[in-house]
Short mmCIF file of C-alpha atoms and ligand atoms in Angstrom, two decimals:
data_model
loop_
_atom_site.label_atom_id
_atom_site.label_comp_id
_atom_site.label_asym_id
_atom_site.label_seq_id
_atom_site.Cartn_x
_atom_site.Cartn_y
_atom_site.Cartn_z
CA MET Z 8 23.80 17.21 33.00
CA ILE Z 9 24.49 17.51 29.30
CA TYR Z 10 27.53 15.23 29.72
CA ILE Z 11 25.38 12.54 31.23
CA LEU Z 12 22.92 12.85 28.40
CA VAL Z 13 25.69 12.57 25.81
CA LEU Z 14 27.13 9.56 27.63
CA VAL Z 15 23.74 7.83 27.78
CA LEU Z 16 23.16 8.45 24.07
CA PHE Z 17 26.63 7.14 23.33
CA PHE Z 18 25.96 3.87 25.15
CA ILE Z 19 22.59 3.46 23.47
CA ALA Z 20 24.28 3.93 20.10
CA VAL Z 21 27.03 1.44 20.95
CA GLY Z 22 24.44 -1.06 22.20
CA PHE Z 23 22.42 -0.66 19.04
CA PHE Z 24 25.50 -1.14 16.87
CA ILE Z 25 26.62 -4.28 18.70
CA GLY Z 26 23.09 -5.65 18.60
CA LYS Z 27 22.95 -5.10 14.87
CA LYS Z 28 26.31 -6.68 14.28
CA LYS Z 29 25.41 -9.68 16.38
CA LYS Z 30 22.22 -10.17 14.45
CA GLN Z 31 24.16 -10.29 11.20
CA ALA Z 32 26.75 -12.68 12.51
CA VAL Z 33 24.49 -15.51 13.66
CA VAL Z 34 25.00 -18.31 11.19
CA GLN Z 35 23.27 -21.51 12.26
CA SER Z 36 25.05 -24.80 11.82
CA PHE Z 37 23.91 -26.99 8.95
CA PRO Z 38 21.11 -29.35 10.07
CA GLU Z 39 22.25 -32.96 9.51
CA ASN Z 40 18.90 -34.00 8.07
CA TRP Z 41 19.29 -31.46 5.27
CA ARG Z 42 22.17 -33.43 3.78
CA ASN Z 43 19.91 -36.07 2.28
CA LEU Z 44 17.62 -33.39 0.91
CA LEU Z 45 20.62 -31.90 -0.87
CA LEU Z 46 21.85 -35.27 -2.14
CA ASP Z 47 18.40 -36.13 -3.46
CA ASN Z 48 17.65 -32.81 -5.09
CA VAL Z 49 20.78 -30.90 -6.07
CA HIS Z 50 23.09 -32.54 -8.58
CA PHE Z 51 25.58 -29.66 -8.34
CA TYR Z 52 26.10 -30.63 -4.69
CA ARG Z 53 26.22 -34.36 -5.45
CA ASN Z 54 29.08 -33.72 -7.88
CA LEU Z 55 31.23 -31.86 -5.35
CA LYS Z 56 34.05 -33.51 -3.41
CA PRO Z 57 33.21 -34.04 0.29
CA ILE Z 58 35.40 -31.16 1.44
CA LYS Z 59 33.69 -28.83 -1.04
CA GLN Z 60 30.30 -30.16 0.02
CA ALA Z 61 31.04 -29.07 3.59
CA ALA Z 62 32.06 -25.62 2.36
CA PHE Z 63 28.90 -25.46 0.25
CA GLU Z 64 26.76 -26.29 3.30
CA ARG Z 65 28.37 -23.45 5.26
CA ARG Z 66 27.72 -21.05 2.43
CA LEU Z 67 24.04 -22.05 2.35
CA MET Z 68 23.71 -21.30 6.04
CA GLN Z 69 25.49 -18.00 5.67
CA PHE Z 70 23.09 -16.99 2.88
CA LEU Z 71 20.09 -18.03 4.99
CA SER Z 72 21.36 -15.89 7.87
CA GLU Z 73 21.44 -12.83 5.62
CA VAL Z 74 18.30 -13.12 3.53
CA TYR Z 75 14.76 -13.56 4.75
CA ILE Z 76 12.55 -16.06 2.94
CA GLU Z 77 8.83 -15.54 3.03
CA GLY Z 78 5.98 -17.60 1.62
CA VAL Z 79 3.07 -15.87 -0.09
CA GLY Z 80 0.06 -18.17 0.05
CA LEU Z 81 2.18 -21.08 1.23
CA GLU Z 82 4.16 -22.23 4.21
CA ILE Z 83 7.93 -22.33 3.69
CA ASN Z 84 9.45 -25.78 4.20
CA ASP Z 85 13.06 -26.94 4.48
CA LEU Z 86 13.39 -27.86 0.82
CA ASP Z 87 12.12 -24.41 -0.23
CA LYS Z 88 14.82 -22.77 1.86
CA LEU Z 89 17.49 -25.14 0.61
CA LEU Z 90 16.69 -24.75 -3.09
CA ILE Z 91 16.57 -20.96 -2.83
CA ALA Z 92 19.90 -20.93 -0.97
CA CYS Z 93 21.41 -23.31 -3.56
CA SER Z 94 20.27 -21.00 -6.37
CA ALA Z 95 22.08 -18.17 -4.61
CA VAL Z 96 25.27 -20.01 -3.73
CA ILE Z 97 25.90 -22.05 -6.91
CA PRO Z 98 26.77 -19.06 -9.14
CA VAL Z 99 29.11 -17.49 -6.55
CA PHE Z 100 30.64 -20.65 -5.11
CA GLY Z 101 33.83 -19.90 -7.06
CA PHE Z 102 34.43 -16.89 -4.82
CA LYS Z 103 35.70 -17.23 -1.28
CA GLU Z 104 33.06 -14.94 0.05
CA TRP Z 105 29.94 -13.38 -1.36
CA HIS Z 106 27.17 -11.28 0.11
CA TYR Z 107 24.09 -10.28 -1.83
CA TYR Z 108 24.04 -6.72 -0.55
CA ASN Z 109 21.22 -5.94 -2.94
CA LEU Z 110 18.83 -8.54 -1.56
CA SER Z 111 16.95 -8.56 1.72
CA SER Z 112 14.21 -11.07 1.09
CA VAL Z 113 12.89 -13.68 -1.30
CA LEU Z 114 9.12 -14.05 -1.68
CA LEU Z 115 8.05 -17.51 -2.71
CA TYR Z 116 4.79 -17.88 -4.62
CA PRO Z 117 3.18 -21.28 -5.13
CA ASP Z 118 3.00 -21.07 -8.91
CA TYR Z 119 3.84 -18.97 -11.94
CA PHE Z 120 2.54 -15.42 -11.71
CA ASN Z 121 1.76 -12.46 -13.96
CA THR Z 122 3.32 -9.02 -14.23
CA ASP Z 123 1.01 -7.67 -11.52
CA LEU Z 124 2.40 -10.36 -9.19
CA GLU Z 125 -0.97 -12.07 -9.02
CA PHE Z 126 -0.94 -15.81 -9.06
CA ALA Z 127 -4.60 -16.56 -8.40
CA ASP Z 128 -5.31 -15.22 -11.84
CA THR Z 129 -6.70 -17.00 -14.87
CA ALA Z 130 -4.16 -18.85 -16.97
CA LYS Z 131 -2.64 -17.04 -19.96
CA SER Z 132 -0.60 -14.14 -18.60
CA ARG Z 133 0.63 -16.23 -15.68
CA ASN Z 134 3.97 -17.27 -17.04
CA ILE Z 135 6.64 -15.63 -14.88
CA GLY Z 136 8.73 -18.05 -12.84
CA GLY Z 137 10.85 -15.46 -11.10
CA LEU Z 138 11.92 -11.87 -11.10
CA VAL Z 139 14.25 -9.43 -9.44
CA GLY Z 140 12.15 -6.70 -7.87
CA THR Z 141 12.35 -3.00 -8.67
CA GLY Z 142 10.51 0.02 -7.30
CA ARG Z 143 8.58 -0.95 -4.20
CA PHE Z 144 10.01 -4.44 -4.57
CA GLU Z 145 13.62 -3.19 -4.63
CA ASN Z 146 15.95 -5.61 -2.80
CA GLN Z 147 13.43 -8.40 -3.16
CA MET Z 148 13.28 -11.39 -5.40
CA ILE Z 149 10.09 -13.18 -6.28
CA LEU Z 150 10.15 -16.82 -7.22
CA SER Z 151 7.55 -19.38 -8.14
CA ARG Z 152 7.90 -22.60 -6.17
CA ARG Z 153 6.83 -24.64 -9.18
CA ALA Z 154 9.53 -23.03 -11.36
CA LEU Z 155 12.15 -23.33 -8.62
CA TYR Z 156 11.51 -27.04 -8.13
CA HIS Z 157 11.34 -27.70 -11.85
CA GLY Z 158 14.79 -26.14 -12.29
CA PHE Z 159 16.37 -28.59 -9.88
CA ALA Z 160 14.28 -31.65 -10.77
CA ASN Z 161 15.12 -31.67 -14.43
CA THR Z 162 18.79 -32.43 -14.93
CA THR Z 163 18.75 -32.85 -18.70
CA ASP Z 164 17.41 -29.47 -19.71
CA LYS Z 165 19.69 -26.45 -19.56
CA GLY Z 166 17.50 -24.32 -17.35
CA ASN Z 167 17.19 -23.33 -13.72
CA THR Z 168 14.92 -20.42 -12.77
CA GLY Z 169 16.49 -19.90 -9.34
CA ILE Z 170 20.02 -19.61 -10.72
CA HIS Z 171 18.73 -17.37 -13.52
CA GLU Z 172 17.31 -14.82 -11.08
CA PHE Z 173 20.38 -14.79 -8.86
CA VAL Z 174 22.57 -14.21 -11.91
CA HIS Z 175 20.44 -11.12 -12.68
CA LEU Z 176 21.15 -9.95 -9.11
CA ILE Z 177 24.88 -10.48 -9.60
CA ASP Z 178 24.66 -8.56 -12.87
CA LYS Z 179 22.79 -5.80 -11.02
CA MET Z 180 25.51 -5.31 -8.39
CA ASP Z 181 27.35 -2.77 -10.56
CA GLY Z 182 24.14 -0.77 -10.84
CA LEU Z 183 22.90 -2.05 -14.20
CA VAL Z 184 21.27 -5.29 -15.29
CA ASP Z 185 22.91 -5.20 -18.71
CA GLY Z 186 24.54 -8.61 -19.19
CA VAL Z 187 27.97 -7.20 -18.35
CA PRO Z 188 28.79 -8.13 -14.77
CA GLU Z 189 31.51 -5.56 -14.01
CA ARG Z 190 31.97 -7.09 -10.57
CA LEU Z 191 33.09 -10.37 -12.15
CA LEU Z 192 34.58 -9.50 -15.50
CA ASN Z 193 37.81 -7.64 -15.62
CA HIS Z 194 37.57 -4.52 -17.73
CA GLN Z 195 39.76 -6.04 -20.44
CA TYR Z 196 37.16 -8.79 -20.99
CA ALA Z 197 34.18 -6.48 -21.42
CA MET Z 198 34.59 -5.85 -25.17
CA PRO Z 199 35.39 -9.44 -26.18
CA TRP Z 200 32.48 -10.53 -23.99
CA LEU Z 201 30.05 -8.17 -25.73
CA ASP Z 202 31.36 -9.17 -29.16
CA MET Z 203 30.83 -12.80 -28.39
CA ILE Z 204 27.38 -12.51 -26.86
CA HIS Z 205 26.12 -10.42 -29.77
CA LYS Z 206 27.20 -13.15 -32.19
CA LYS Z 207 25.59 -15.82 -30.02
CA MET Z 208 22.38 -13.80 -29.78
CA GLU Z 209 22.30 -13.42 -33.54
CA ALA Z 210 22.59 -17.17 -33.97
CA ILE Z 211 19.78 -17.69 -31.43
CA ASN Z 212 17.52 -15.24 -33.22
CA GLU Z 213 18.24 -16.96 -36.53
CA ASP Z 214 17.28 -20.30 -35.00
CA LYS Z 215 20.81 -21.64 -35.32
CA SER Z 216 21.58 -22.28 -31.67
CA ASP Z 217 20.76 -24.77 -28.95
CA ILE Z 218 20.74 -21.96 -26.35
CA ARG Z 219 17.22 -21.23 -25.13
CA LYS Z 220 15.47 -18.71 -27.34
CA TYR Z 221 14.77 -16.32 -24.48
CA ALA Z 222 18.50 -15.51 -24.41
CA GLY Z 223 18.01 -13.65 -27.68
CA THR Z 224 15.79 -11.05 -25.95
CA ASN Z 225 18.63 -8.83 -24.70
CA GLN Z 226 22.15 -8.96 -23.21
CA ALA Z 227 20.94 -9.38 -19.63
CA GLU Z 228 18.76 -12.36 -20.53
CA PHE Z 229 21.56 -13.83 -22.57
CA PHE Z 230 23.88 -13.70 -19.57
CA ALA Z 231 21.31 -15.25 -17.22
CA VAL Z 232 20.27 -18.01 -19.63
CA ALA Z 233 23.88 -18.83 -20.57
CA ALA Z 234 24.73 -19.05 -16.86
CA GLU Z 235 21.87 -21.51 -16.29
CA TYR Z 236 23.27 -23.66 -19.11
CA PHE Z 237 26.78 -23.33 -17.66
CA PHE Z 238 25.79 -24.55 -14.20
CA GLU Z 239 23.22 -27.14 -15.30
CA ARG Z 240 25.06 -28.77 -18.24
CA PRO Z 241 28.71 -27.66 -18.07
CA ASP Z 242 30.05 -30.52 -20.16
CA LEU Z 243 27.55 -29.97 -22.94
CA LEU Z 244 28.20 -26.23 -23.00
CA LYS Z 245 31.94 -26.86 -23.12
CA ARG Z 246 31.50 -29.10 -26.13
CA LYS Z 247 29.02 -26.95 -28.02
CA HIS Z 248 30.26 -23.47 -27.10
CA PRO Z 249 33.89 -23.74 -25.96
CA HIS Z 250 34.59 -20.01 -26.13
CA LEU Z 251 31.47 -19.06 -24.18
CA TYR Z 252 32.27 -21.78 -21.67
CA LYS Z 253 35.77 -20.38 -21.13
CA MET Z 254 34.47 -16.86 -20.62
CA LEU Z 255 31.89 -18.02 -18.08
CA GLU Z 256 34.56 -20.00 -16.30
CA VAL Z 257 36.60 -16.81 -15.92
CA CYS Z 258 33.51 -14.85 -14.95
CA PHE Z 259 32.34 -17.19 -12.19
CA ASN Z 260 35.86 -18.22 -11.18
CA THR Z 261 34.92 -21.87 -11.29
CA LYS Z 262 38.24 -23.44 -12.23
CA GLY Z 263 39.09 -25.99 -9.58
CA ASN Z 264 35.58 -25.95 -8.13
CA LYS Z 265 35.19 -29.71 -8.17
ZN1 ZN L 325 15.61 -13.03 -16.80
#
């Protein structure tokens, strides 16, 4: 009798395991009608060679199979999904494979929100465009649709809220959001990296830099803001901050991306 019970439990466990694995493995194929959405809205994609564009599309679908996207006070549309997936894939496209193990879902709010995650609030304190959740929001990211769209619509500024938040997540993968992404930077680069970013932050705080002021807040914000600049305006960053550009190129493994 006990043998039968053990056997039954064994098969239930195996069935559960296979079911789970299957669920993870289902990656939908890229819907053809999304291609124009990408071409119209994502200049990073437009600038890729066709073969890289196809790889990029696969990576978007893989991300969407792993992370759940939920609207709060809005209904999620195709462009929402695409722009969130692009924000996730752009910073890690230099790597053959990437899984955001520390993210299970993205909550999309219609507009900027405040620190209590209320968006139907009166103006002033409502200025957050995105954040990486902690505590009861661990493994979640919260984004404002307005900020997300703005990041992709404006190609001349150096900002992109979606990319910014995913770079925080990448930074967080070694356990600390501290502006030193141990997963990306070889140990030997850590000290030169810190030296450089402290100098850059000083310049920002003395009003002698074209890098967005918010990067002067702390190392983590510097890394996220510099990464936005790197992916939004690579040529400008290369010209204005060649050393920083080179370090970010190493960090995100982007040589030969185009
Ligand atoms: Zn930030």
